[in-house]
XYZ file of C-alpha atoms in Angstrom:
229
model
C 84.585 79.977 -69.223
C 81.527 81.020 -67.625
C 80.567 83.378 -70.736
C 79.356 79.665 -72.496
C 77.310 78.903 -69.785
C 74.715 80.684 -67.453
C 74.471 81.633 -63.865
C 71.124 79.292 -64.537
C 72.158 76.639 -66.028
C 75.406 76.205 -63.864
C 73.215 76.252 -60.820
C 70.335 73.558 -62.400
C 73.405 71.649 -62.908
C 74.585 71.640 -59.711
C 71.575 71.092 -57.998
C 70.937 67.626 -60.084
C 74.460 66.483 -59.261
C 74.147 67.374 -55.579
C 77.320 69.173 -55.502
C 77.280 72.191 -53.251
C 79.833 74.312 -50.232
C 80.326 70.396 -48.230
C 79.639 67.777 -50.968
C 80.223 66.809 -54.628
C 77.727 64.317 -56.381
C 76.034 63.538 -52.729
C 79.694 62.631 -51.175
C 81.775 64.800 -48.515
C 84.374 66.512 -49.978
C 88.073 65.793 -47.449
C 87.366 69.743 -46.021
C 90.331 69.236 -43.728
C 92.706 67.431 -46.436
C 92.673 70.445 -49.151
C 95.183 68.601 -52.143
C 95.414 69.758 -55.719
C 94.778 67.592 -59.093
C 96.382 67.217 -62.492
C 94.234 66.129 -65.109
C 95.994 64.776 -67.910
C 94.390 63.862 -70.878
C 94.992 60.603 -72.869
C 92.714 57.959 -74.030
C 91.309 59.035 -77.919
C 94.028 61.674 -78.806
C 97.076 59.519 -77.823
C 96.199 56.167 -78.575
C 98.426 53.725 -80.312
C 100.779 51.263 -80.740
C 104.647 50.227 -82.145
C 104.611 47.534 -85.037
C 106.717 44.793 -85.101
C 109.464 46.603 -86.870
C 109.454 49.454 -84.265
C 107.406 52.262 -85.855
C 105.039 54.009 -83.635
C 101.319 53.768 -85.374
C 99.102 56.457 -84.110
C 95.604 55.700 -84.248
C 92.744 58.377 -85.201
C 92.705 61.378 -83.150
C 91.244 64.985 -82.775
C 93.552 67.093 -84.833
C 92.865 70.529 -83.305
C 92.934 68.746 -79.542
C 96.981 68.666 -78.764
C 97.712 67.190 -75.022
C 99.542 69.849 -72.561
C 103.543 69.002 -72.284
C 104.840 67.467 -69.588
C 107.056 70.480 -68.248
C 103.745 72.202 -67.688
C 102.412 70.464 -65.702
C 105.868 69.594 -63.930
C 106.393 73.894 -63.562
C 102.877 73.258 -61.480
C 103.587 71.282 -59.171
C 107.237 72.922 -58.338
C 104.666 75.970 -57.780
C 102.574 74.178 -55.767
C 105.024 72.563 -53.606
C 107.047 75.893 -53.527
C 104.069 77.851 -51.979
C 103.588 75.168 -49.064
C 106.753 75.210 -48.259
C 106.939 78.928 -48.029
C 103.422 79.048 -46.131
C 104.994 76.618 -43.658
C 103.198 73.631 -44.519
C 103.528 69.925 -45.632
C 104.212 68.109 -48.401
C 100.675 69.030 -50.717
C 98.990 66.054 -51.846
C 98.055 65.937 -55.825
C 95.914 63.577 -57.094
C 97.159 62.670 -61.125
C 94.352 61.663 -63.098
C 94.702 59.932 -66.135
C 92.116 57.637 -68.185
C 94.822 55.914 -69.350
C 98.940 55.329 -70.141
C 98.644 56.581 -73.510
C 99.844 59.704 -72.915
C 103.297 60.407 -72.099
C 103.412 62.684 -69.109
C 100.939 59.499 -67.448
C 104.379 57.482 -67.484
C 106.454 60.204 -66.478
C 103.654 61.111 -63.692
C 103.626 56.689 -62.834
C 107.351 56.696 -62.368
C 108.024 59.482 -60.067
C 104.708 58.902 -58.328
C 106.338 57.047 -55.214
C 109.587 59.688 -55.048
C 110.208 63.115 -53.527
C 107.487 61.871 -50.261
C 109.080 64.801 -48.145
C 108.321 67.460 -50.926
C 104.892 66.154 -52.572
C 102.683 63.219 -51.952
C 101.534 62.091 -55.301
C 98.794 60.023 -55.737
C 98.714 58.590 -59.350
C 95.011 57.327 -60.645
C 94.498 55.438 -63.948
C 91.767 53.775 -65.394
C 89.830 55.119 -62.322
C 85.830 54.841 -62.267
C 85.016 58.310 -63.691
C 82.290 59.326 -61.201
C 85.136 59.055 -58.492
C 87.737 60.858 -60.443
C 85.296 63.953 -60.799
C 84.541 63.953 -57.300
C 87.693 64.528 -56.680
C 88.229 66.512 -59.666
C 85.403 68.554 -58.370
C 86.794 68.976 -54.496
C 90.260 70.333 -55.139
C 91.261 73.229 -54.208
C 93.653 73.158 -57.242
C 93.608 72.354 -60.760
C 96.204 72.421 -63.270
C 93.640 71.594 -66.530
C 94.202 69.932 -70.183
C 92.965 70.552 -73.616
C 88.884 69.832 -74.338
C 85.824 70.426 -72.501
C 86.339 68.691 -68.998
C 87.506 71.786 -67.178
C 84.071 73.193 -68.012
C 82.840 70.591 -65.291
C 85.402 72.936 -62.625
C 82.427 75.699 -63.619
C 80.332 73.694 -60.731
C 82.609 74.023 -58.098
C 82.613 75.278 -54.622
C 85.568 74.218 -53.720
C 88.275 75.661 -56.464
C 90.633 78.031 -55.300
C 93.306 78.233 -58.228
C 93.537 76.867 -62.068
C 96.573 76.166 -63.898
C 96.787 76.264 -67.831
C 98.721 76.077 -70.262
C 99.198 78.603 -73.321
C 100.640 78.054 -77.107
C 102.228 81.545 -77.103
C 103.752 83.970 -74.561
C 101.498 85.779 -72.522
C 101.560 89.792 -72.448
C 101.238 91.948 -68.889
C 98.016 92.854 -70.467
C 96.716 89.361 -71.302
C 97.521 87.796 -67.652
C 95.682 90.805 -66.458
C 92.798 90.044 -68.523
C 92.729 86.257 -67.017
C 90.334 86.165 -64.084
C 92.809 86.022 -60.821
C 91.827 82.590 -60.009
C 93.656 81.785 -63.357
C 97.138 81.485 -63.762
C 98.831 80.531 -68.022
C 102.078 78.741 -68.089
C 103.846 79.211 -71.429
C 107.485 77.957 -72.969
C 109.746 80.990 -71.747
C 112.357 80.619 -75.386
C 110.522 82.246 -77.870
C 112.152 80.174 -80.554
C 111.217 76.865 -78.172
C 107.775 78.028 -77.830
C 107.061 79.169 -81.564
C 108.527 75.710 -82.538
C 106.849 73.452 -80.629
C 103.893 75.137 -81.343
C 104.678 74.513 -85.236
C 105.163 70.981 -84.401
C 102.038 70.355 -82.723
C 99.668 72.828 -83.009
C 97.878 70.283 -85.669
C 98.344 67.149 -83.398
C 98.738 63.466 -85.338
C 99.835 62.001 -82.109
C 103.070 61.229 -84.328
C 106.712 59.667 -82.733
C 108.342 63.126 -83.088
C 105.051 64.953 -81.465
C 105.077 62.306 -78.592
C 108.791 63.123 -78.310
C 108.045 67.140 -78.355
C 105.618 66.665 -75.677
C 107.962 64.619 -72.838
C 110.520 66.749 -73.853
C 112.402 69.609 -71.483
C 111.651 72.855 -71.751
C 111.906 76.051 -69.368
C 108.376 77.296 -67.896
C 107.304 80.813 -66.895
C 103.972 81.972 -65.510
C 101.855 85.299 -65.581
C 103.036 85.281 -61.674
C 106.341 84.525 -62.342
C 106.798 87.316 -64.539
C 104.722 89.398 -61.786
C 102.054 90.046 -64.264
C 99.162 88.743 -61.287
């Protein structure tokens, strides 16, 4: 978080790329359309490609960078769309930002883009010029963030109200409490779900069965849904 960077340098930094309370990289952030993002990561650790015979051949990837599971990031936006509705608004607008469909949850995120219009208005990016996706990256109000370093960019932002994460094991009262309030951890809610998955992928190979692990189903719970925030 902020502890790797200082007051200084996150302020130089913002200065050079013009982003400030109104604008992000010299553009007007939508003030009166607040919307939330997803960033989901693909591109180097999930690239790859089935063979002929039908064998899924991962190509070279990070091995301590796993991608988030889908249900994560689903268990977000039910939260997000859950809170609007109970404020008495509209269906929130999320922007889903992938750099490519290498990653699973981008084809689970491309197929139910155009659904549930009364509920959420999804709008589903890929292979977008990376200047624009940070602007709006940079102008929600809302993040739900991935594994590697490009939430650190969020440390720039005027705009950012709330950030979504995901954690390998099951967060304590005390441990949500030490997360800063703008922060709230998602984590499997089965113990014996969460401690295998994170077996299975914790050392990430981008295999078949991995892939599989990460589309799969599983149960969410928060540090506010277990009214530990």
């Amino acid at each position: 978080g902020k502890a790797l960077f200082s007051s200084c340098a996150i302020s130089m930094l913002s200065s050079y790329f013009a982003i400030n309370a109104t604008h992000v990289f010299d553009r007007v952030c939508p003030m009166e359309e607040p919307y939330s993002v997803l960033h989901v990561r693909s591109g180097d650790i999930t690239g790859g490609h089935y063979d002929e015979k039908g064998f899924y051949k991962p190509r070279h990837v990070q091995i301590a960078m796993s991608p988030s599971l889908t249900s994560y990031y689903i268990a977000v936006v039910k939260d997000i769309v859950a809170r609007n509705q109970k404020n008495g608004n509209g269906a929130p607008k999320i922007f889903v930002l992938c750099l490519n469909m290498n990653n699973p949850t981008c084809e689970y995120f491309e197929k139910v883009a155009g659904l549930f219009q009364h509920e959420v208005q999804f709008e589903f990016r890929v292979g977008a010029n990376l200047i624009d996706d940070l602007h709006i990256f940079l102008c929600a109000r809302e993040v739900a963030v991935s594994a590697g370093t490009f939430k650190y960019a969020l440390l720039m932002s005027q705009h950012l109200q709330k950030v979504y994460d995901f954690s390998w094991t099951q967060m304590s009262k005390e441990q949500c409490a030490s997360e800063s309030q703008q922060t709230t951890k998602y984590w499997i809610a089965d113990e014996g779900e969460a401690d295998h998955f994170k077996k299975t992928n914790r050392w990430w190979a981008n295999t078949a069965y991995q892939r599989h692990t990460m589309d799969a189903y599983y149960k969410m719970t928060s540090c506010e849904e277990q009214g530990f925030q």
